[in-house]
mmCIF file of C-alpha atoms in Angstrom:
data_model
loop_
_atom_site.group_PDB
_atom_site.id
_atom_site.type_symbol
_atom_site.label_atom_id
_atom_site.label_comp_id
_atom_site.label_asym_id
_atom_site.label_seq_id
_atom_site.Cartn_x
_atom_site.Cartn_y
_atom_site.Cartn_z
ATOM 1 C CA MET A 1 5.765 -4.974 5.829
ATOM 2 C CA ILE A 2 4.179 -1.604 5.090
ATOM 3 C CA ILE A 3 1.779 -1.560 2.150
ATOM 4 C CA LEU A 4 0.303 1.488 0.426
ATOM 5 C CA ASP A 5 -3.069 1.102 -1.246
ATOM 6 C CA THR A 6 -4.217 3.271 -4.162
ATOM 7 C CA ALA A 7 -5.253 6.207 -1.983
ATOM 8 C CA ALA A 8 -1.970 6.168 -0.053
ATOM 9 C CA THR A 9 -0.029 5.846 -3.314
ATOM 10 C CA ARG A 10 -1.838 8.865 -4.752
ATOM 11 C CA ALA A 11 -1.204 10.802 -1.539
ATOM 12 C CA LEU A 12 2.524 9.981 -1.655
ATOM 13 C CA ALA A 13 2.633 11.054 -5.305
ATOM 14 C CA ASP A 14 0.873 14.308 -4.399
ATOM 15 C CA GLY A 15 3.404 15.179 -1.681
ATOM 16 C CA HIS A 16 1.555 14.033 1.478
ATOM 17 C CA LYS A 17 3.834 15.371 4.199
ATOM 18 C CA THR A 18 3.740 12.375 6.554
ATOM 19 C CA LEU A 19 4.069 9.778 3.794
ATOM 20 C CA ASN A 20 6.979 11.677 2.233
ATOM 21 C CA LEU A 21 8.689 11.800 5.630
ATOM 22 C CA LEU A 22 8.076 8.062 6.085
ATOM 23 C CA ALA A 23 9.481 7.247 2.621
ATOM 24 C CA GLY A 24 12.539 9.398 3.317
ATOM 25 C CA ASN A 25 13.140 7.815 6.728
ATOM 26 C CA MET A 26 12.782 4.311 5.306
ATOM 27 C CA ALA A 27 15.303 5.089 2.569
ATOM 28 C CA ARG A 28 17.912 5.587 5.298
ATOM 29 C CA THR A 29 17.152 2.227 6.948
ATOM 30 C CA PRO A 30 18.485 -0.796 5.057
ATOM 31 C CA GLY A 31 15.828 -3.415 4.410
ATOM 32 C CA ASP A 32 12.867 -1.158 5.180
ATOM 33 C CA LEU A 33 10.607 -0.779 2.167
ATOM 34 C CA LEU A 34 7.199 0.583 1.296
ATOM 35 C CA ARG A 35 5.350 -1.905 -0.902
ATOM 36 C CA ILE A 36 2.818 -0.827 -3.489
ATOM 37 C CA PRO A 37 0.671 -3.592 -4.994
ATOM 38 C CA ALA A 38 0.980 -3.483 -8.795
ATOM 39 C CA LEU A 39 -2.772 -2.998 -9.264
ATOM 40 C CA CYS A 40 -2.760 -0.069 -6.820
ATOM 41 C CA LEU A 41 0.067 1.546 -8.778
ATOM 42 C CA MET A 42 -1.849 0.927 -12.012
ATOM 43 C CA GLN A 43 -5.011 2.497 -10.588
ATOM 44 C CA ALA A 44 -3.124 5.498 -9.193
ATOM 45 C CA GLU A 45 -1.468 6.099 -12.576
ATOM 46 C CA SER A 46 -4.819 5.766 -14.385
ATOM 47 C CA GLU A 47 -6.255 8.484 -12.129
ATOM 48 C CA ASP A 48 -3.211 10.787 -12.169
ATOM 49 C CA ALA A 49 -0.705 10.805 -15.033
ATOM 50 C CA GLY A 50 2.818 10.695 -13.624
ATOM 51 C CA ALA A 51 1.831 9.355 -10.190
ATOM 52 C CA ALA A 52 3.765 6.127 -10.769
ATOM 53 C CA GLN A 53 6.918 7.968 -11.754
ATOM 54 C CA ARG A 54 6.719 10.214 -8.691
ATOM 55 C CA VAL A 55 6.297 7.367 -6.183
ATOM 56 C CA LEU A 56 8.867 5.123 -7.851
ATOM 57 C CA SER A 57 11.440 7.890 -7.532
ATOM 58 C CA PHE A 58 11.644 7.063 -3.810
ATOM 59 C CA SER A 59 14.370 4.467 -3.237
ATOM 60 C CA SER A 60 12.326 2.944 -0.407
ATOM 61 C CA VAL A 61 9.362 2.091 -2.679
ATOM 62 C CA VAL A 62 9.018 -1.300 -4.364
ATOM 63 C CA VAL A 63 6.178 -2.785 -6.390
ATOM 64 C CA ASP A 64 4.583 -6.026 -5.271
ATOM 65 C CA ASP A 65 4.063 -7.918 -8.530
ATOM 66 C CA LEU A 66 0.867 -9.680 -9.520
ATOM 67 C CA GLY A 67 2.185 -13.186 -10.122
ATOM 68 C CA THR A 68 0.259 -16.321 -10.972
ATOM 69 C CA VAL A 69 -0.808 -17.230 -7.427
ATOM 70 C CA ALA A 70 -1.638 -13.624 -6.608
ATOM 71 C CA SER A 71 -3.728 -13.307 -9.802
ATOM 72 C CA VAL A 72 -5.871 -16.291 -8.860
ATOM 73 C CA SER A 73 -6.261 -15.153 -5.248
ATOM 74 C CA VAL A 74 -7.071 -11.543 -6.178
ATOM 75 C CA GLY A 75 -9.566 -12.742 -8.794
ATOM 76 C CA SER A 76 -11.283 -14.894 -6.176
ATOM 77 C CA MET A 77 -11.454 -11.960 -3.759
ATOM 78 C CA ILE A 78 -13.029 -9.751 -6.430
ATOM 79 C CA ARG A 79 -15.563 -12.455 -7.267
ATOM 80 C CA ASP A 80 -16.352 -12.882 -3.563
ATOM 81 C CA GLY A 81 -17.109 -9.171 -3.201
ATOM 82 C CA TYR A 82 -14.110 -7.851 -1.284
ATOM 83 C CA GLY A 83 -13.787 -4.854 -3.603
ATOM 84 C CA GLY A 84 -12.173 -3.791 -6.845
ATOM 85 C CA ALA A 85 -8.952 -5.139 -8.312
ATOM 86 C CA ASP A 86 -6.712 -2.625 -6.544
ATOM 87 C CA THR A 87 -8.377 -3.067 -3.149
ATOM 88 C CA CYS A 88 -8.172 -6.858 -3.436
ATOM 89 C CA HIS A 89 -4.506 -6.759 -4.457
ATOM 90 C CA ALA A 90 -3.738 -4.576 -1.419
ATOM 91 C CA LEU A 91 -5.693 -7.001 0.754
ATOM 92 C CA TYR A 92 -3.803 -9.957 -0.744
ATOM 93 C CA CYS A 93 -0.470 -8.239 -0.008
ATOM 94 C CA ALA A 94 -1.518 -7.665 3.607
ATOM 95 C CA LEU A 95 -2.290 -11.341 4.217
ATOM 96 C CA PRO A 96 0.348 -13.596 5.805
ATOM 97 C CA ARG A 97 2.661 -15.290 3.307
ATOM 98 C CA PRO A 98 5.764 -17.458 3.443
ATOM 99 C CA ASP A 99 8.217 -14.772 2.292
ATOM 100 C CA PHE A 100 7.259 -12.404 5.104
ATOM 101 C CA THR A 101 6.463 -13.617 8.606
ATOM 102 C CA GLY A 102 5.890 -10.294 10.388
ATOM 103 C CA MET A 103 2.728 -8.251 10.668
ATOM 104 C CA SER A 104 1.701 -6.232 7.625
ATOM 105 C CA ILE A 105 0.375 -2.700 7.977
ATOM 106 C CA LEU A 106 -1.826 -1.309 5.239
ATOM 107 C CA LEU A 107 -1.718 2.475 4.863
ATOM 108 C CA THR A 108 -4.915 3.955 3.449
ATOM 109 C CA ASN A 109 -7.472 6.707 3.838
ATOM 110 C CA ARG A 110 -10.284 4.157 3.437
ATOM 111 C CA GLU A 111 -9.991 1.845 6.438
ATOM 112 C CA GLU A 112 -13.617 0.791 5.995
ATOM 113 C CA ALA A 113 -12.761 -0.781 2.594
ATOM 114 C CA TYR A 114 -10.901 -3.634 4.306
ATOM 115 C CA PRO A 115 -12.352 -6.476 6.384
ATOM 116 C CA PRO A 116 -11.816 -6.824 10.131
ATOM 117 C CA GLY A 117 -8.506 -8.423 11.016
ATOM 118 C CA VAL A 118 -6.488 -6.442 8.481
ATOM 119 C CA VAL A 119 -4.235 -3.930 10.236
ATOM 120 C CA THR A 120 -4.951 -0.591 8.580
ATOM 121 C CA VAL A 121 -3.654 2.842 9.490
ATOM 122 C CA ASP A 122 -5.282 6.024 8.251
ATOM 123 C CA ILE A 123 -2.659 8.130 6.485
ATOM 124 C CA ASP A 124 -4.113 11.243 8.109
ATOM 125 C CA SER A 125 -4.202 9.912 11.681
ATOM 126 C CA PRO A 126 -2.213 12.030 14.136
ATOM 127 C CA GLY A 127 -0.286 9.008 15.443
ATOM 128 C CA MET A 128 0.834 7.602 12.100
ATOM 129 C CA LEU A 129 4.507 8.288 12.767
ATOM 130 C CA GLY A 130 4.242 7.849 16.509
ATOM 131 C CA PHE A 131 3.372 11.487 17.292
ATOM 132 C CA HIS A 132 0.149 12.362 19.119
#
């Protein structure tokens, strides 16, 4: 599962070349989706009017809802000092869960915002799409 945090969501909305290429490539591959945690989408939209509409126009983008269990878990993470609501929702989405057994990759430009053990990839790294 590939997850975009707030910074990656804003970058996609602003036309980030690599992220746009990734979203386009994933649209052509059935079952491949970019997941945006609902609180990351909310934060991106609060910072940039229209950002949500621009990212949701990609057919490969889906929103990871903040359900009951997620709300409690994200609230606990915030209380325990893991970051703000959007950061904690992205972290929650990156954790293992029953509906997805593979490894999650969190795309961001703030790798230091996430604890060790979370697989993060800097959206501006030269090897993000496998090119060096």
